CSV table of C-alpha atoms in Angstrom, one decimal:
chain,number,residue,atom,x,y,z
A,1,UNK,CA,0.0,0.0,0.0
A,2,UNK,CA,1.2,3.5,-0.8
A,3,UNK,CA,1.9,5.4,2.4
A,4,UNK,CA,1.5,8.9,0.8
A,5,UNK,CA,-2.2,9.6,0.6
A,6,UNK,CA,-4.1,12.8,-0.4
A,7,UNK,CA,-7.8,13.0,0.5
A,8,UNK,CA,-9.8,15.0,-2.0
A,9,UNK,CA,-13.4,16.1,-1.7
A,10,UNK,CA,-15.8,19.0,-1.4
A,11,UNK,CA,-16.4,20.6,1.9
A,12,UNK,CA,-18.4,18.2,4.1
A,13,UNK,CA,-17.3,15.1,2.2
A,14,UNK,CA,-15.5,13.6,5.2
A,15,UNK,CA,-11.8,14.4,4.5
A,16,UNK,CA,-11.1,15.3,8.1
A,17,UNK,CA,-12.9,12.4,9.6
A,18,UNK,CA,-11.3,9.9,7.2
A,19,UNK,CA,-7.9,11.5,7.6
A,20,UNK,CA,-8.0,11.0,11.4
A,21,UNK,CA,-9.3,7.5,11.0
A,22,UNK,CA,-6.7,6.4,8.5
A,23,UNK,CA,-3.9,8.1,10.4
A,24,UNK,CA,-4.9,6.1,13.5
A,25,UNK,CA,-5.3,2.8,11.5
A,26,UNK,CA,-2.0,3.1,9.7
A,27,UNK,CA,-0.1,5.0,12.4
A,28,UNK,CA,0.8,7.8,10.0
A,29,UNK,CA,0.8,11.5,10.4
A,30,UNK,CA,-2.3,13.4,9.3
A,31,UNK,CA,-1.9,17.0,8.1
A,32,UNK,CA,-5.1,18.9,7.7
A,33,UNK,CA,-4.5,22.2,6.1
A,34,UNK,CA,-7.9,23.6,7.2
A,35,UNK,CA,-7.1,22.8,10.8
A,36,UNK,CA,-3.6,24.3,10.4
A,37,UNK,CA,-5.0,27.5,9.0
A,38,UNK,CA,-7.8,27.9,11.5
A,39,UNK,CA,-5.5,27.4,14.4
A,40,UNK,CA,-2.7,29.7,13.1
A,41,UNK,CA,-1.7,32.5,15.4
A,42,UNK,CA,-0.8,35.3,12.9
A,43,UNK,CA,2.6,36.8,13.6
A,44,UNK,CA,2.4,39.5,10.9
A,45,UNK,CA,-0.1,41.5,8.9
A,46,UNK,CA,0.2,39.1,5.9
A,47,UNK,CA,-0.6,36.1,8.0
A,48,UNK,CA,-3.5,37.9,9.6
A,49,UNK,CA,-4.9,38.8,6.2
A,50,UNK,CA,-4.5,35.2,5.0
A,51,UNK,CA,-6.4,33.9,8.0
A,52,UNK,CA,-9.2,36.4,7.5
A,53,UNK,CA,-9.4,35.4,3.8
A,54,UNK,CA,-9.5,31.7,4.7
A,55,UNK,CA,-12.1,32.2,7.5
A,56,UNK,CA,-14.3,34.1,5.1
A,57,UNK,CA,-14.4,31.1,2.7
A,58,UNK,CA,-11.4,31.5,0.5
A,59,UNK,CA,-8.6,29.1,0.0
A,60,UNK,CA,-5.0,30.0,0.9
A,61,UNK,CA,-3.0,31.2,-2.1
A,62,UNK,CA,-0.9,28.5,-3.8
A,63,UNK,CA,2.6,29.9,-3.0
A,64,UNK,CA,1.8,30.2,0.7
A,65,UNK,CA,0.1,26.9,1.2
A,66,UNK,CA,2.6,25.0,-0.9
A,67,UNK,CA,5.5,26.3,1.1
A,68,UNK,CA,3.6,25.6,4.4
A,69,UNK,CA,2.7,22.0,3.5
A,70,UNK,CA,6.1,21.1,2.1
A,71,UNK,CA,7.7,22.6,5.2
A,72,UNK,CA,5.5,20.4,7.4
A,73,UNK,CA,6.2,17.3,5.3
A,74,UNK,CA,10.0,17.9,5.3
A,75,UNK,CA,9.9,17.8,9.1
A,76,UNK,CA,8.5,14.3,9.3
A,77,UNK,CA,11.3,12.4,11.0
A,78,UNK,CA,11.6,8.7,10.3
A,79,UNK,CA,8.7,7.6,8.1
A,80,UNK,CA,7.9,9.4,4.8
A,81,UNK,CA,4.3,8.2,5.0
A,82,UNK,CA,1.5,10.8,5.5
A,83,UNK,CA,-2.1,11.6,4.9
A,84,UNK,CA,-3.0,15.1,3.5
A,85,UNK,CA,-6.4,16.5,3.9
A,86,UNK,CA,-7.3,19.8,2.2
A,87,UNK,CA,-4.2,19.7,0.0
A,88,UNK,CA,-3.8,19.8,-2.9
A,89,UNK,CA,-6.8,22.0,-3.9
A,90,UNK,CA,-5.4,23.3,-7.2
A,91,UNK,CA,-3.5,21.7,-10.1
A,92,UNK,CA,-0.4,23.7,-9.4
A,93,UNK,CA,-0.4,22.4,-5.8
A,94,UNK,CA,-0.7,18.8,-7.0
A,95,UNK,CA,2.1,19.3,-9.5
A,96,UNK,CA,4.4,20.9,-6.8
A,97,UNK,CA,3.6,18.0,-4.4
A,98,UNK,CA,4.6,15.5,-7.1
A,99,UNK,CA,7.8,17.3,-7.9
A,100,UNK,CA,8.7,17.5,-4.2
A,101,UNK,CA,8.0,13.7,-3.7
A,102,UNK,CA,10.3,13.0,-6.7
A,103,UNK,CA,13.0,15.3,-5.3
A,104,UNK,CA,12.8,13.5,-2.0
A,105,UNK,CA,12.9,10.1,-3.7
A,106,UNK,CA,9.7,9.1,-2.0
A,107,UNK,CA,7.7,8.0,-5.0
A,108,UNK,CA,4.2,9.2,-6.0
A,109,UNK,CA,1.2,9.7,-3.8
A,110,UNK,CA,-2.2,8.3,-4.3
A,111,UNK,CA,-5.4,10.3,-4.2
A,112,UNK,CA,-8.8,9.3,-2.7
A,113,UNK,CA,-11.8,11.2,-4.0
A,114,UNK,CA,-14.6,11.2,-1.5
A,115,UNK,CA,-17.7,11.5,-3.7
A,116,UNK,CA,-20.7,12.7,-1.7
A,117,UNK,CA,-23.9,14.3,-2.9
A,118,UNK,CA,-24.5,18.0,-2.2
A,119,UNK,CA,-27.5,17.2,0.1
A,120,UNK,CA,-25.5,14.8,2.3
A,121,UNK,CA,-22.6,17.3,2.4
A,122,UNK,CA,-24.9,20.1,3.4
A,123,UNK,CA,-26.4,18.0,6.2
A,124,UNK,CA,-23.0,17.1,7.5
A,125,UNK,CA,-21.9,20.8,7.4
A,126,UNK,CA,-24.9,21.8,9.4
A,127,UNK,CA,-24.2,19.1,12.0
A,128,UNK,CA,-20.5,20.1,12.1
A,129,UNK,CA,-21.4,23.8,12.5
A,130,UNK,CA,-23.7,22.9,15.5
A,131,UNK,CA,-21.1,20.6,17.0
A,132,UNK,CA,-17.8,22.5,16.5
A,133,UNK,CA,-18.8,26.1,15.9
A,134,UNK,CA,-16.0,26.5,13.4
A,135,UNK,CA,-15.6,30.2,12.3
A,136,UNK,CA,-15.4,29.1,8.6
A,137,UNK,CA,-18.7,27.2,8.7
A,138,UNK,CA,-21.1,30.1,8.4
A,139,UNK,CA,-23.4,29.9,5.4
A,140,UNK,CA,-21.6,32.5,3.2
A,141,UNK,CA,-18.1,31.0,3.8
A,142,UNK,CA,-19.4,27.5,3.1
A,143,UNK,CA,-21.1,28.6,-0.1
A,144,UNK,CA,-17.9,30.3,-1.3
A,145,UNK,CA,-15.7,27.3,-0.4
A,146,UNK,CA,-18.1,24.9,-2.2
A,147,UNK,CA,-18.1,27.2,-5.3
A,148,UNK,CA,-14.3,27.4,-5.4
A,149,UNK,CA,-14.0,23.7,-4.9
A,150,UNK,CA,-16.4,23.0,-7.8
A,151,UNK,CA,-14.3,25.1,-10.2
A,152,UNK,CA,-10.9,23.7,-9.2
A,153,UNK,CA,-11.8,20.0,-8.7
A,154,UNK,CA,-11.8,18.4,-12.2
A,155,UNK,CA,-8.2,19.3,-13.2
A,156,UNK,CA,-6.9,17.7,-10.0
A,157,UNK,CA,-9.0,14.6,-10.5
A,158,UNK,CA,-7.8,14.3,-14.1
A,159,UNK,CA,-4.2,14.8,-12.9
A,160,UNK,CA,-4.4,11.8,-10.5
A,161,UNK,CA,-6.6,9.7,-12.8
A,162,UNK,CA,-4.2,10.0,-15.8
A,163,UNK,CA,-1.7,7.5,-14.3
A,164,UNK,CA,-4.0,5.4,-12.2
A,165,UNK,CA,-3.4,7.1,-8.9
A,166,UNK,CA,-7.1,8.1,-8.2
A,167,UNK,CA,-9.5,6.1,-6.2
A,168,UNK,CA,-13.1,7.2,-6.2
A,169,UNK,CA,-15.0,6.3,-3.0
A,170,UNK,CA,-18.6,6.7,-2.2
A,171,UNK,CA,-18.2,8.8,0.9
A,172,UNK,CA,-21.9,9.0,1.9
A,173,UNK,CA,-21.9,6.0,4.2
A,174,UNK,CA,-21.0,5.8,7.8
A,175,UNK,CA,-17.4,6.7,8.8
A,176,UNK,CA,-16.4,3.1,9.5
A,177,UNK,CA,-17.8,1.9,6.1
A,178,UNK,CA,-16.1,4.7,4.2
A,179,UNK,CA,-12.8,3.9,5.9
A,180,UNK,CA,-13.2,0.2,5.0
A,181,UNK,CA,-13.8,1.1,1.4
A,182,UNK,CA,-10.7,3.3,1.3
A,183,UNK,CA,-8.5,0.7,2.9
A,184,UNK,CA,-9.8,-1.9,0.4
A,185,UNK,CA,-9.1,0.4,-2.6
A,186,UNK,CA,-5.6,1.3,-1.4
A,187,UNK,CA,-4.8,-2.4,-0.8
A,188,UNK,CA,-5.8,-3.4,-4.4
């Protein structure tokens, strides 16, 4: 099984849930860019502006998020395995990750697309908003993130599908069932 996994999906598709579950099952680090950005303590005006942008429903600009994610990945100590959730979100991000993996002699990553209907995602997002009270889960921010995701998704899926690195999973089931499907797909 490939130990470098990127979880792809629209907001509310279950990337965070599956990232945590897979990290525990495979004893691998899980990097959630959304969590990282929400918990950031800005140290300068540029970082404060970035955090405001992200909390209002935007995605972090490619150069900033690429540097941040690659910096985190380069600090993994002994095992080069990882699970990324929320990265890549754009084709340039996916291409940079691929180049970095080649430069580090780690081999390619695989992508798992959690395919979930809009109605199921909306219900999950409502439940998450009530449970977690995340600042980026207000209706306007969610609508903006979903729209951005819709426009950026297909090139990334095509990128990973071209050479057989994309696994499409029906992410609408229970968390344990979806995890089981992911593990099965990654093992085949």
